[in-house]
XYZ file of N, CA and C in Angstrom:
594
model
N -145.488 -54.270 -79.160
C -144.934 -52.922 -79.210
C -143.867 -52.830 -80.299
N -143.892 -51.756 -81.035
C -142.899 -51.507 -82.088
C -142.032 -50.313 -81.688
N -140.729 -50.554 -81.605
C -139.780 -49.475 -81.319
C -139.356 -48.819 -82.634
N -138.961 -47.548 -82.560
C -138.403 -46.879 -83.734
C -137.454 -45.774 -83.271
N -136.572 -45.381 -84.169
C -135.590 -44.334 -83.873
C -135.344 -43.527 -85.135
N -135.039 -42.262 -84.962
C -134.795 -41.395 -86.106
C -133.683 -41.954 -86.985
N -132.667 -42.529 -86.380
C -131.507 -43.011 -87.127
C -131.798 -44.222 -88.003
N -132.906 -44.920 -87.749
C -133.190 -46.143 -88.505
C -134.423 -46.045 -89.401
N -135.166 -44.941 -89.325
C -136.349 -44.784 -90.175
C -135.927 -44.324 -91.565
N -136.320 -45.023 -92.633
C -135.921 -44.635 -93.989
C -136.516 -43.287 -94.391
N -135.736 -42.517 -95.152
C -136.204 -41.222 -95.665
C -136.833 -41.394 -97.039
N -137.866 -40.612 -97.298
C -138.451 -40.565 -98.638
C -138.909 -39.138 -98.912
N -139.039 -38.787 -100.181
C -139.446 -37.443 -100.563
C -140.904 -37.177 -100.187
N -141.187 -35.907 -99.858
C -142.581 -35.505 -99.717
C -143.300 -35.796 -101.016
N -144.614 -35.899 -100.930
C -145.414 -36.148 -102.121
C -145.208 -35.052 -103.175
N -144.970 -33.798 -102.732
C -144.744 -32.705 -103.690
C -143.262 -32.497 -104.004
N -142.387 -33.340 -103.430
C -140.959 -33.270 -103.731
C -140.204 -32.155 -103.043
N -140.865 -31.396 -102.141
C -140.241 -30.205 -101.556
C -139.489 -30.483 -100.258
N -139.530 -31.696 -99.749
C -138.839 -32.003 -98.500
C -138.700 -33.503 -98.324
N -138.304 -33.905 -97.108
C -138.105 -35.317 -96.789
C -138.999 -35.721 -95.634
N -139.428 -36.969 -95.623
C -140.235 -37.488 -94.532
C -139.773 -38.897 -94.171
N -140.087 -39.303 -92.961
C -139.798 -40.655 -92.488
C -141.094 -41.213 -91.899
N -141.643 -42.244 -92.513
C -142.878 -42.863 -92.016
C -142.603 -43.577 -90.698
N -143.431 -43.325 -89.703
C -143.304 -43.965 -88.397
C -144.279 -45.136 -88.287
N -145.562 -44.881 -88.539
C -146.586 -45.931 -88.472
C -147.834 -45.436 -89.183
N -148.639 -46.372 -89.669
C -149.904 -46.002 -90.291
C -150.854 -47.185 -90.269
N -152.132 -46.891 -90.509
C -153.143 -47.942 -90.587
C -154.119 -47.596 -91.705
N -154.489 -48.607 -92.492
C -155.439 -48.434 -93.581
C -156.685 -49.262 -93.312
N -157.786 -48.865 -93.927
C -159.029 -49.612 -93.850
C -158.817 -51.017 -94.420
N -159.292 -52.040 -93.709
C -159.062 -53.427 -94.132
C -159.788 -53.762 -95.425
N -160.886 -53.089 -95.703
C -161.677 -53.423 -96.890
C -161.224 -52.648 -98.118
N -161.180 -51.326 -98.017
C -160.879 -50.522 -99.200
C -159.459 -50.028 -99.299
N -158.652 -50.272 -98.268
C -157.280 -49.796 -98.295
C -157.141 -48.303 -98.106
N -158.213 -47.631 -97.648
C -158.181 -46.189 -97.428
C -157.348 -45.881 -96.182
N -156.490 -44.867 -96.270
C -155.667 -44.484 -95.132
C -156.547 -43.969 -94.005
N -156.408 -44.571 -92.815
C -157.136 -44.125 -91.634
C -156.303 -43.153 -90.809
N -155.029 -43.488 -90.618
C -154.125 -42.567 -89.936
C -152.685 -42.857 -90.324
N -151.868 -41.842 -90.166
C -150.444 -41.959 -90.475
C -149.675 -40.989 -89.582
N -148.553 -41.458 -89.072
C -147.647 -40.613 -88.285
C -146.280 -40.654 -88.942
N -145.671 -39.495 -89.101
C -144.370 -39.429 -89.764
C -143.536 -38.306 -89.152
N -142.260 -38.306 -89.495
C -141.323 -37.244 -89.113
C -140.860 -36.540 -90.378
N -141.071 -35.240 -90.452
C -140.736 -34.470 -91.653
C -139.559 -33.554 -91.375
N -138.606 -33.545 -92.297
C -137.438 -32.664 -92.200
C -137.714 -31.379 -92.972
N -137.494 -30.244 -92.315
C -137.732 -28.937 -92.917
C -136.411 -28.181 -92.977
N -135.911 -27.970 -94.192
C -134.642 -27.262 -94.339
C -134.737 -25.992 -95.144
N -135.899 -25.729 -95.746
C -136.074 -24.550 -96.580
C -137.549 -24.180 -96.628
N -137.841 -22.972 -97.119
C -139.232 -22.578 -97.324
C -139.838 -23.456 -98.414
N -141.055 -23.960 -98.180
C -141.664 -24.887 -99.144
C -143.155 -25.007 -98.882
N -143.940 -25.321 -99.923
C -145.369 -25.610 -99.718
C -145.552 -26.998 -99.124
N -146.630 -27.162 -98.374
C -146.999 -28.479 -97.860
C -147.830 -29.207 -98.910
N -147.743 -30.524 -98.903
C -148.644 -31.329 -99.723
C -150.053 -31.232 -99.138
N -151.055 -31.348 -100.017
C -152.445 -31.345 -99.562
C -152.963 -32.779 -99.472
N -153.806 -33.024 -98.471
C -154.384 -34.351 -98.256
C -155.880 -34.197 -98.000
N -156.682 -34.499 -99.007
C -158.129 -34.364 -98.912
C -158.704 -35.338 -97.882
N -159.617 -34.831 -97.060
C -160.338 -35.679 -96.114
C -159.576 -36.040 -94.862
N -158.378 -35.466 -94.677
C -157.567 -35.767 -93.505
C -157.400 -34.527 -92.638
N -157.357 -34.731 -91.343
C -156.996 -33.668 -90.408
C -155.548 -33.873 -89.998
N -154.842 -32.751 -89.781
C -153.405 -32.845 -89.514
C -153.027 -32.108 -88.238
N -152.054 -32.661 -87.539
C -151.421 -32.001 -86.400
C -149.925 -32.060 -86.614
N -149.276 -30.915 -86.516
C -147.834 -30.813 -86.727
C -147.190 -30.276 -85.456
N -146.151 -30.961 -84.975
C -145.461 -30.562 -83.751
C -143.974 -30.390 -84.055
N -143.411 -29.267 -83.670
C -141.968 -29.077 -83.794
C -141.281 -29.897 -82.704
N -140.371 -30.805 -83.104
C -139.675 -31.619 -82.107
C -138.163 -31.362 -82.094
N -137.684 -30.627 -83.089
C -136.240 -30.371 -83.147
C -135.989 -29.164 -84.054
N -135.037 -28.313 -83.673
C -134.639 -27.192 -84.518
C -135.653 -26.069 -84.529
N -135.684 -25.331 -85.649
C -136.588 -24.205 -85.787
C -135.932 -22.894 -85.357
N -136.728 -21.838 -85.162
C -138.187 -21.774 -85.295
C -138.641 -21.833 -86.751
N -139.939 -22.178 -86.923
C -140.537 -22.274 -88.245
C -141.923 -21.635 -88.204
N -142.255 -20.878 -89.238
C -143.601 -20.321 -89.366
C -144.359 -21.092 -90.437
N -145.580 -21.550 -90.089
C -146.496 -22.143 -91.056
C -147.542 -21.091 -91.393
N -147.874 -20.950 -92.669
C -148.815 -19.896 -93.034
C -149.764 -20.360 -94.138
N -151.000 -19.885 -94.032
C -151.997 -20.030 -95.082
C -152.528 -18.628 -95.381
N -153.502 -18.529 -96.268
C -154.074 -17.218 -96.572
C -154.772 -16.605 -95.371
N -155.311 -17.457 -94.503
C -156.136 -16.959 -93.404
C -155.449 -16.974 -92.040
N -154.370 -17.754 -91.901
C -153.807 -17.943 -90.564
C -152.347 -18.327 -90.638
N -151.624 -18.092 -89.532
C -150.246 -18.585 -89.447
C -149.980 -19.104 -88.037
N -149.014 -20.015 -87.952
C -148.584 -20.586 -86.674
C -147.075 -20.398 -86.562
N -146.617 -19.880 -85.435
C -145.190 -19.754 -85.168
C -144.771 -20.873 -84.228
N -144.000 -21.831 -84.743
C -143.498 -22.950 -83.946
C -142.067 -22.611 -83.553
N -141.902 -22.179 -82.319
C -140.627 -21.600 -81.881
C -139.747 -22.568 -81.106
N -140.365 -23.505 -80.401
C -139.587 -24.421 -79.571
C -140.209 -25.805 -79.603
N -139.406 -26.842 -79.307
C -139.947 -28.201 -79.317
C -141.197 -28.319 -78.458
N -142.238 -28.912 -79.037
C -143.515 -29.042 -78.356
C -144.582 -28.107 -78.874
N -144.202 -27.060 -79.631
C -145.197 -26.158 -80.211
C -145.998 -26.890 -81.286
N -147.324 -26.644 -81.315
C -148.257 -27.445 -82.117
C -149.072 -26.574 -83.064
N -149.363 -27.110 -84.252
C -150.326 -26.522 -85.195
C -151.276 -27.613 -85.653
N -152.587 -27.318 -85.670
C -153.589 -28.268 -86.159
C -154.396 -27.601 -87.262
N -154.691 -28.350 -88.346
C -155.326 -27.758 -89.520
C -155.854 -28.874 -90.428
N -156.806 -28.542 -91.313
C -157.305 -29.548 -92.261
C -156.285 -29.825 -93.357
N -156.236 -31.066 -93.813
C -155.246 -31.454 -94.816
C -155.438 -30.791 -96.160
N -156.636 -30.274 -96.440
C -156.891 -29.595 -97.714
C -156.330 -28.181 -97.748
N -155.950 -27.646 -96.581
C -155.516 -26.259 -96.497
C -154.259 -26.013 -97.328
N -154.263 -24.925 -98.090
C -153.065 -24.511 -98.823
C -152.113 -23.878 -97.824
N -151.059 -24.598 -97.487
C -150.174 -24.219 -96.385
C -148.727 -24.295 -96.848
N -147.897 -23.414 -96.304
C -146.462 -23.435 -96.616
C -145.684 -23.102 -95.360
N -144.438 -23.585 -95.310
C -143.569 -23.212 -94.193
C -142.552 -22.192 -94.666
N -142.190 -21.280 -93.771
C -141.136 -20.325 -94.062
C -139.772 -20.956 -93.865
N -138.741 -20.190 -94.168
C -137.365 -20.656 -93.961
C -137.130 -20.872 -92.468
N -136.730 -22.087 -92.051
C -136.504 -22.319 -90.618
C -135.221 -21.650 -90.136
N -135.199 -21.295 -88.843
C -133.994 -20.721 -88.269
C -132.829 -21.692 -88.346
N -133.096 -22.959 -88.008
C -132.150 -24.060 -88.204
C -132.955 -25.248 -88.727
N -132.253 -26.227 -89.299
C -132.925 -27.442 -89.799
C -133.901 -27.931 -88.748
N -135.148 -28.172 -89.161
C -136.196 -28.518 -88.210
C -136.748 -29.913 -88.489
N -137.309 -30.498 -87.459
C -137.948 -31.802 -87.564
C -139.348 -31.681 -86.993
N -140.352 -32.102 -87.786
C -141.752 -32.070 -87.375
C -142.276 -33.480 -87.144
N -143.107 -33.615 -86.129
C -143.915 -34.822 -85.902
C -145.263 -34.551 -86.552
N -145.622 -35.322 -87.560
C -146.849 -35.100 -88.320
C -147.847 -36.220 -88.072
N -149.063 -35.854 -87.700
C -150.137 -36.812 -87.473
C -151.268 -36.489 -88.449
N -151.706 -37.496 -89.218
C -152.824 -37.326 -90.144
C -153.891 -38.370 -89.813
N -155.150 -37.935 -89.711
C -156.253 -38.845 -89.389
C -157.405 -38.628 -90.363
N -158.085 -39.723 -90.714
C -159.234 -39.650 -91.614
C -160.406 -38.998 -90.897
N -160.855 -37.872 -91.416
C -161.918 -37.092 -90.784
C -163.202 -37.915 -90.660
N -163.777 -37.918 -89.453
C -165.015 -38.649 -89.216
C -164.823 -40.103 -88.839
N -163.594 -40.601 -88.927
C -163.355 -42.017 -88.619
C -162.329 -42.220 -87.511
N -161.331 -41.357 -87.444
C -160.278 -41.463 -86.422
C -160.014 -40.069 -85.872
N -159.781 -39.992 -84.581
C -159.388 -38.719 -83.975
C -158.051 -38.897 -83.262
N -157.312 -37.807 -83.161
C -155.990 -37.847 -82.530
C -155.908 -36.803 -81.425
N -155.407 -37.207 -80.274
C -155.068 -36.282 -79.194
C -153.554 -36.278 -79.079
N -152.936 -35.125 -79.297
C -151.479 -35.002 -79.272
C -151.106 -34.069 -78.130
N -150.264 -34.548 -77.221
C -149.881 -33.712 -76.091
C -148.411 -33.897 -75.741
N -147.825 -32.801 -75.240
C -146.443 -32.814 -74.774
C -146.458 -33.119 -73.283
N -145.614 -34.072 -72.857
C -145.628 -34.549 -71.483
C -144.290 -34.326 -70.785
N -144.205 -33.363 -69.878
C -143.090 -33.409 -68.927
C -143.477 -34.440 -67.866
N -142.721 -35.501 -67.739
C -143.131 -36.608 -66.870
C -143.019 -36.236 -65.393
N -143.982 -36.673 -64.583
C -143.942 -36.359 -63.147
C -142.811 -37.105 -62.453
N -142.138 -36.419 -61.545
C -141.017 -37.041 -60.834
C -141.497 -38.003 -59.753
N -142.747 -37.854 -59.299
C -143.208 -38.632 -58.147
C -143.820 -39.979 -58.519
N -144.007 -40.266 -59.811
C -144.595 -41.543 -60.176
C -144.818 -41.640 -61.664
N -145.372 -42.766 -62.128
C -145.542 -42.962 -63.567
C -146.702 -42.141 -64.125
N -146.593 -41.823 -65.402
C -147.737 -41.300 -66.151
C -148.353 -42.486 -66.868
N -149.605 -42.810 -66.527
C -150.240 -44.022 -67.029
C -150.870 -43.782 -68.396
N -150.598 -44.685 -69.341
C -151.206 -44.593 -70.662
C -152.673 -44.994 -70.592
N -153.546 -44.292 -71.337
C -154.944 -44.746 -71.441
C -154.995 -46.186 -71.959
N -156.061 -46.900 -71.626
C -156.108 -48.343 -71.892
C -156.761 -48.713 -73.216
N -156.968 -47.770 -74.126
C -157.598 -48.107 -75.402
C -156.928 -47.296 -76.508
N -157.171 -47.706 -77.749
C -156.653 -46.968 -78.892
C -155.191 -47.269 -79.182
N -154.664 -46.575 -80.184
C -153.253 -46.675 -80.532
C -152.469 -45.563 -79.828
N -151.258 -45.901 -79.394
C -150.386 -44.931 -78.738
C -149.069 -44.841 -79.498
N -148.614 -43.621 -79.732
C -147.264 -43.399 -80.253
C -146.590 -42.396 -79.332
N -145.418 -42.748 -78.860
C -144.665 -41.892 -77.951
C -143.316 -41.587 -78.579
N -142.918 -40.318 -78.548
C -141.637 -39.863 -79.085
C -140.907 -39.082 -78.000
N -139.637 -39.396 -77.770
C -138.851 -38.701 -76.758
C -138.203 -37.476 -77.405
N -138.658 -36.306 -77.022
C -138.093 -35.059 -77.534
C -136.768 -34.755 -76.853
N -136.730 -34.999 -75.544
C -135.545 -34.639 -74.763
C -135.423 -35.583 -73.579
N -134.177 -35.878 -73.188
C -133.945 -36.712 -72.017
C -134.173 -38.183 -72.314
N -134.661 -38.911 -71.316
C -134.893 -40.352 -71.449
C -136.023 -40.773 -70.529
N -136.665 -41.903 -70.892
C -137.772 -42.410 -70.077
C -137.783 -43.927 -70.128
N -138.598 -44.512 -69.262
C -138.799 -45.959 -69.244
C -140.286 -46.250 -69.354
N -140.615 -47.280 -70.134
C -141.982 -47.794 -70.216
C -142.046 -49.007 -69.298
N -142.908 -48.931 -68.293
C -142.965 -49.953 -67.257
C -144.344 -50.597 -67.204
N -144.380 -51.898 -66.992
C -145.628 -52.619 -66.796
C -146.032 -52.485 -65.329
N -147.253 -52.031 -65.097
C -147.700 -51.735 -63.740
C -148.690 -52.780 -63.252
N -148.730 -52.943 -61.933
C -149.666 -53.868 -61.302
C -150.648 -53.049 -60.476
N -151.793 -52.727 -61.091
C -152.819 -51.937 -60.416
C -152.265 -50.638 -59.835
N -151.242 -50.095 -60.468
C -150.688 -48.830 -60.005
C -149.831 -48.941 -58.767
N -149.558 -50.187 -58.296
C -148.811 -50.346 -57.052
C -147.311 -50.492 -57.263
N -146.885 -50.662 -58.517
C -145.456 -50.795 -58.739
C -145.168 -51.635 -59.958
N -143.881 -51.791 -60.295
C -143.515 -52.568 -61.477
C -143.912 -54.036 -61.335
N -144.329 -54.627 -62.461
C -144.664 -56.050 -62.486
C -144.455 -56.556 -63.890
N -144.187 -57.849 -64.016
C -144.077 -58.437 -65.347
C -142.740 -58.155 -66.002
N -142.749 -57.946 -67.334
C -141.501 -57.786 -68.088
C -140.675 -56.589 -67.618
N -139.388 -56.643 -67.914
C -138.489 -55.547 -67.536
C -138.861 -54.278 -68.288
N -138.590 -53.110 -67.712
C -138.903 -51.846 -68.385
C -138.150 -51.706 -69.706
N -138.745 -51.006 -70.641
C -138.108 -50.632 -71.902
C -137.612 -49.199 -71.760
N -136.363 -48.962 -72.148
C -135.779 -47.632 -72.025
C -135.715 -46.947 -73.390
N -135.988 -45.625 -73.401
C -135.983 -44.841 -74.627
C -135.257 -43.532 -74.377
N -134.388 -43.160 -75.341
C -133.684 -41.891 -75.256
C -134.206 -40.905 -76.273
N -133.574 -39.738 -76.346
C -133.987 -38.709 -77.293
C -133.952 -39.247 -78.719
N -134.941 -38.848 -79.527
C -135.089 -39.272 -80.924
C -135.404 -40.755 -81.047
N -136.041 -41.300 -80.026
C -136.536 -42.676 -80.059
C -137.992 -42.682 -79.607
N -138.690 -43.786 -79.917
C -140.073 -43.879 -79.492
C -140.630 -45.260 -79.706
N -141.961 -45.369 -79.528
C -142.614 -46.658 -79.714
C -144.069 -46.451 -80.115
N -144.638 -47.532 -80.670
C -146.046 -47.567 -81.048
C -146.640 -48.856 -80.484
N -147.832 -48.767 -79.911
C -148.508 -49.971 -79.460
C -150.009 -49.819 -79.655
N -150.683 -50.974 -79.766
C -152.100 -50.977 -80.128
C -153.002 -50.645 -78.951
N -152.611 -50.998 -77.738
C -153.391 -50.626 -76.564
C -152.507 -50.765 -75.344
N -153.017 -50.310 -74.218
C -152.247 -50.381 -72.970
C -153.057 -51.103 -71.909
N -153.775 -52.141 -72.326
C -154.674 -52.837 -71.412
C -153.926 -53.536 -70.278
N -152.632 -53.815 -70.476
C -151.860 -54.472 -69.421
C -151.531 -53.524 -68.280
N -151.738 -52.235 -68.465
C -151.373 -51.254 -67.457
C -149.940 -50.819 -67.669
N -149.744 -49.723 -68.392
C -148.406 -49.271 -68.743
C -148.189 -47.846 -68.252
N -147.003 -47.596 -67.729
C -146.675 -46.268 -67.237
C -145.340 -45.791 -67.773
N -145.211 -44.485 -67.940
C -143.969 -43.862 -68.387
C -143.306 -43.159 -67.210
N -142.020 -43.466 -67.012
C -141.241 -42.881 -65.922
C -140.089 -42.072 -66.504
N -139.774 -40.912 -65.943
C -138.595 -40.176 -66.396
C -137.322 -40.852 -65.923
N -136.310 -40.899 -66.770
C -134.980 -41.382 -66.374
C -134.000 -40.231 -66.233
N -134.386 -39.053 -66.711
C -133.583 -37.834 -66.563
C -134.522 -36.713 -66.127
N -134.008 -35.717 -65.389
C -134.873 -34.646 -64.893
C -135.517 -33.815 -65.993
N -134.890 -33.779 -67.179
C -135.397 -32.932 -68.268
C -136.270 -33.694 -69.256
N -136.711 -34.912 -68.913
C -137.451 -35.758 -69.860
C -138.689 -35.028 -70.384
N -138.811 -34.991 -71.728
C -139.957 -34.363 -72.385
C -140.403 -35.281 -73.519
N -141.675 -35.696 -73.485
C -142.198 -36.672 -74.425
C -143.344 -36.077 -75.226
N -143.590 -36.688 -76.373
C -144.758 -36.368 -77.185
C -145.615 -37.626 -77.260
N -146.863 -37.516 -76.801
C -147.773 -38.660 -76.796
C -148.896 -38.419 -77.787
N -149.091 -39.353 -78.708
C -150.187 -39.302 -79.675
C -151.128 -40.466 -79.392
N -152.403 -40.142 -79.157
C -153.420 -41.146 -78.828
C -154.446 -41.147 -79.951
N -154.580 -42.259 -80.647
C -155.467 -42.388 -81.803
C -156.628 -43.309 -81.458
N -157.855 -42.820 -81.654
C -159.044 -43.641 -81.366
C -160.038 -43.501 -82.513
């Protein structure tokens, strides 16, 4: 498992120079070095065009600040609160409007036809763990509150290593959850973003 936090991820310019991004994790094809998927955090402070990425599908989630409007010639998305989502092809000519306040986006890019991404916002159940699927790559980001990642024993309770705790603006990436992993809320307002790549 790889932990990460907003405060420790290096910033770099967008490919078009119009904003800043922080790479979270990515995977490339072992033979040709072609990008299969990439997850990053993008800072939005002004109206700007998005970079285009041929052959990739994109999902953008507002995780902080805003509101922000994304617009193309044919469609627009209003991302008003943390957890609001927009999905679109990477070739789309897209731009963001001026945000209400400095905004932070969770960006997921996947190679079309080779990798798919399911991105969902999770208010964690108070009565028990939310179990991670047992295959694929998982990336979890804490939007609000705090949670614990716990190793489960057939769903009957904690077993094995001690739980890992995560607060707001922190997260983790892991290759699979075959050991049986569950997410527990540590605060009543816990809100997470789960990205499942297969």
